[in-house]
mmCIF file of C-alpha atoms in Angstrom:
data_model
loop_
_atom_site.group_PDB
_atom_site.id
_atom_site.type_symbol
_atom_site.label_atom_id
_atom_site.label_comp_id
_atom_site.label_asym_id
_atom_site.label_seq_id
_atom_site.Cartn_x
_atom_site.Cartn_y
_atom_site.Cartn_z
ATOM 1 C CA ASN A 443 -25.784 -7.396 1.927
ATOM 2 C CA THR A 444 -26.013 -4.764 -0.841
ATOM 3 C CA PRO A 445 -26.898 -5.831 -4.366
ATOM 4 C CA GLU A 446 -24.162 -5.596 -6.999
ATOM 5 C CA GLN A 447 -24.312 -2.436 -9.080
ATOM 6 C CA ARG A 448 -24.805 -3.054 -12.798
ATOM 7 C CA ILE A 449 -22.528 -1.532 -15.424
ATOM 8 C CA CYS A 450 -23.648 -0.409 -18.895
ATOM 9 C CA VAL A 451 -21.318 -1.863 -21.572
ATOM 10 C CA LYS A 452 -21.341 -1.235 -25.337
ATOM 11 C CA PHE A 453 -19.896 -4.454 -26.790
ATOM 12 C CA ASP A 454 -18.127 -4.614 -30.165
ATOM 13 C CA ALA A 455 -20.776 -7.029 -31.414
ATOM 14 C CA ARG A 456 -24.110 -8.348 -30.208
ATOM 15 C CA LYS A 457 -25.684 -11.609 -31.296
ATOM 16 C CA ASP A 458 -28.942 -9.767 -32.084
ATOM 17 C CA SER A 459 -27.029 -7.151 -34.187
ATOM 18 C CA ARG A 460 -28.420 -4.257 -32.134
ATOM 19 C CA GLU A 461 -26.272 -1.274 -31.163
ATOM 20 C CA LEU A 462 -27.572 -0.961 -27.592
ATOM 21 C CA CYS A 463 -25.538 -1.336 -24.415
ATOM 22 C CA VAL A 464 -25.984 -4.338 -22.140
ATOM 23 C CA ASN A 465 -26.353 -3.906 -18.377
ATOM 24 C CA VAL A 466 -23.990 -6.392 -16.726
ATOM 25 C CA LEU A 467 -22.778 -7.305 -13.276
ATOM 26 C CA PRO A 468 -19.084 -6.697 -12.528
ATOM 27 C CA ARG A 469 -18.495 -10.473 -12.289
ATOM 28 C CA GLU A 470 -19.767 -10.884 -15.879
ATOM 29 C CA ILE A 471 -16.916 -8.919 -17.460
ATOM 30 C CA VAL A 472 -13.123 -8.787 -17.216
ATOM 31 C CA PRO A 473 -10.758 -5.891 -18.050
ATOM 32 C CA GLN A 474 -9.004 -6.342 -21.381
ATOM 33 C CA LEU A 475 -5.908 -5.084 -23.130
ATOM 34 C CA PRO A 476 -6.200 -2.231 -25.626
ATOM 35 C CA LYS A 477 -6.758 -3.291 -29.251
ATOM 36 C CA ARG A 478 -3.237 -2.116 -30.150
ATOM 37 C CA PHE A 479 -1.955 -5.312 -28.482
ATOM 38 C CA GLY A 480 -3.207 -7.327 -31.454
ATOM 39 C CA GLY A 481 -6.128 -9.135 -29.888
ATOM 40 C CA LEU A 482 -4.256 -10.604 -26.928
ATOM 41 C CA ARG A 483 -6.590 -10.949 -23.922
ATOM 42 C CA VAL A 484 -6.289 -10.858 -20.138
ATOM 43 C CA GLY A 485 -6.339 -14.470 -18.929
ATOM 44 C CA GLN A 486 -5.142 -15.828 -22.294
ATOM 45 C CA GLU A 487 -2.518 -18.572 -22.292
ATOM 46 C CA VAL A 488 0.616 -17.486 -24.173
ATOM 47 C CA ALA A 489 4.168 -18.724 -24.745
ATOM 48 C CA ALA A 490 7.467 -16.841 -24.876
ATOM 49 C CA SER A 491 8.253 -16.276 -28.569
ATOM 50 C CA GLN A 492 11.977 -15.955 -27.826
ATOM 51 C CA GLU A 493 14.443 -16.208 -24.957
ATOM 52 C CA LEU A 494 13.492 -13.386 -22.574
ATOM 53 C CA MET A 495 16.644 -11.803 -21.218
ATOM 54 C CA PHE A 496 16.958 -9.845 -17.974
ATOM 55 C CA GLY A 497 20.267 -8.066 -18.328
ATOM 56 C CA GLY A 498 22.619 -10.787 -19.527
ATOM 57 C CA VAL A 499 20.631 -13.627 -17.931
ATOM 58 C CA VAL A 500 17.875 -15.738 -19.503
ATOM 59 C CA GLY A 501 14.791 -15.123 -17.361
ATOM 60 C CA VAL A 502 12.281 -17.122 -19.411
ATOM 61 C CA HIS A 503 13.152 -19.676 -22.095
ATOM 62 C CA PHE A 504 11.551 -19.738 -25.535
ATOM 63 C CA GLY A 505 8.257 -21.664 -25.522
ATOM 64 C CA VAL A 506 7.565 -21.494 -21.769
ATOM 65 C CA ARG A 507 3.850 -20.991 -21.259
ATOM 66 C CA GLY A 508 2.256 -18.295 -19.173
ATOM 67 C CA ARG A 509 -0.993 -16.411 -18.664
ATOM 68 C CA ILE A 510 -1.644 -12.708 -19.326
ATOM 69 C CA VAL A 511 -2.321 -10.870 -16.056
ATOM 70 C CA GLY A 512 -2.995 -7.438 -17.565
ATOM 71 C CA PRO A 513 -1.449 -4.348 -19.104
ATOM 72 C CA HIS A 514 1.794 -2.933 -17.701
ATOM 73 C CA LEU A 515 2.818 0.573 -18.680
ATOM 74 C CA PRO A 516 1.448 1.900 -21.974
ATOM 75 C CA ASP A 517 3.205 -0.553 -24.289
ATOM 76 C CA ARG A 518 3.831 -3.686 -22.204
ATOM 77 C CA ILE A 519 1.895 -6.712 -20.937
ATOM 78 C CA GLU A 520 2.228 -8.404 -17.544
ATOM 79 C CA VAL A 521 2.571 -12.217 -17.838
ATOM 80 C CA ARG A 522 2.871 -14.911 -15.158
ATOM 81 C CA PHE A 523 4.989 -17.702 -16.660
ATOM 82 C CA GLU A 524 4.722 -21.311 -15.435
ATOM 83 C CA TRP A 525 8.483 -21.465 -14.906
ATOM 84 C CA ARG A 526 11.326 -18.965 -14.884
ATOM 85 C CA ALA A 527 14.938 -19.838 -15.615
ATOM 86 C CA ASP A 528 16.145 -17.153 -13.198
ATOM 87 C CA GLY A 529 14.350 -18.865 -10.282
ATOM 88 C CA SER A 530 12.001 -15.961 -9.640
ATOM 89 C CA HIS A 531 8.246 -16.452 -9.265
ATOM 90 C CA GLY A 532 7.142 -12.926 -10.136
ATOM 91 C CA THR A 533 5.339 -11.727 -13.235
ATOM 92 C CA VAL A 534 7.259 -10.502 -16.281
ATOM 93 C CA SER A 535 6.581 -7.299 -18.198
ATOM 94 C CA VAL A 536 6.849 -8.103 -21.921
ATOM 95 C CA GLN A 537 6.334 -6.365 -25.231
ATOM 96 C CA PRO A 538 3.620 -7.928 -27.418
ATOM 97 C CA PHE A 539 6.141 -9.421 -29.885
ATOM 98 C CA GLU A 540 7.824 -11.351 -27.029
ATOM 99 C CA ILE A 541 4.789 -13.642 -26.600
ATOM 100 C CA LYS A 542 2.479 -15.627 -28.872
ATOM 101 C CA PRO A 543 -0.877 -17.270 -28.199
ATOM 102 C CA ALA A 544 -0.226 -20.777 -26.873
ATOM 103 C CA ALA A 545 -3.414 -22.198 -28.350
ATOM 104 C CA PRO A 546 -2.875 -24.838 -31.020
ATOM 105 C CA PHE A 547 -2.335 -23.654 -34.587
ATOM 106 C CA GLY A 548 -3.316 -25.522 -37.731
ATOM 107 C CA GLY A 549 -2.864 -29.248 -37.261
ATOM 108 C CA GLY A 550 -2.831 -28.847 -33.470
ATOM 109 C CA PHE A 551 0.799 -27.689 -33.270
ATOM 110 C CA VAL A 552 1.966 -25.327 -30.488
ATOM 111 C CA VAL A 553 4.894 -22.945 -29.919
ATOM 112 C CA ALA A 554 8.175 -24.738 -29.133
ATOM 113 C CA GLN A 555 6.858 -28.143 -30.240
ATOM 114 C CA GLN A 556 9.484 -30.350 -31.892
ATOM 115 C CA VAL A 557 8.457 -31.600 -35.342
ATOM 116 C CA ALA A 558 9.954 -33.386 -38.351
ATOM 117 C CA ALA A 559 9.262 -33.013 -42.078
ATOM 118 C CA THR A 560 7.084 -35.860 -43.395
ATOM 119 C CA ARG A 561 8.459 -35.423 -46.929
ATOM 120 C CA ASP A 562 11.021 -33.328 -48.812
ATOM 121 C CA LEU A 563 9.858 -29.712 -48.641
ATOM 122 C CA VAL A 564 10.250 -27.965 -51.980
ATOM 123 C CA SER A 565 9.888 -24.384 -53.222
ATOM 124 C CA GLY A 566 9.760 -24.271 -57.008
ATOM 125 C CA SER A 567 12.465 -26.722 -58.056
ATOM 126 C CA GLN A 568 14.648 -26.250 -54.955
ATOM 127 C CA VAL A 569 14.576 -28.716 -52.058
ATOM 128 C CA LEU A 570 14.516 -26.673 -48.845
ATOM 129 C CA VAL A 571 14.270 -29.411 -46.210
ATOM 130 C CA LEU A 572 14.723 -33.181 -46.530
ATOM 131 C CA SER A 573 12.172 -35.654 -45.191
ATOM 132 C CA GLY A 574 12.841 -36.521 -41.547
ATOM 133 C CA VAL A 575 14.742 -33.332 -40.670
ATOM 134 C CA ARG A 576 13.666 -32.021 -37.266
ATOM 135 C CA GLY A 577 12.481 -28.509 -36.510
ATOM 136 C CA LEU A 578 10.849 -26.336 -33.836
ATOM 137 C CA VAL A 579 7.465 -24.599 -34.183
ATOM 138 C CA LEU A 580 7.900 -20.823 -33.806
ATOM 139 C CA GLY A 581 4.272 -19.847 -34.314
ATOM 140 C CA PRO A 582 1.625 -19.505 -36.999
ATOM 141 C CA TYR A 583 2.684 -18.240 -40.424
ATOM 142 C CA SER A 584 2.009 -14.566 -41.035
ATOM 143 C CA ASP A 585 2.737 -12.500 -44.172
#
């Protein structure tokens, strides 16, 4: 039984604010996606941010949850969804904009959750949405 070989890793931040590497065992780290994928992580739970089409067929419906498996090609991410509308059980290669983190947003709301306005929603002097009108959470607000 050979001992596990340690790996020297320079982390983005250390709790002790030092710039040194940390010697870790392979089981103490997990490969991650490049930063260009906006902070999405391998193993992270996500949801389809739109209907994912395969040709002319819906493969994954909006809001279906999945888990990031890893990178796929230079600009895509491999995701295993909990359910696929096309009946397949394989992973799906998506672009980053086709998924959103599934973790709760402000107020505990999640992607694809049905909601209703608790009061008339107003912008300036214009009523945009009346109290009681239903809606669907698309994701967190972003400028």
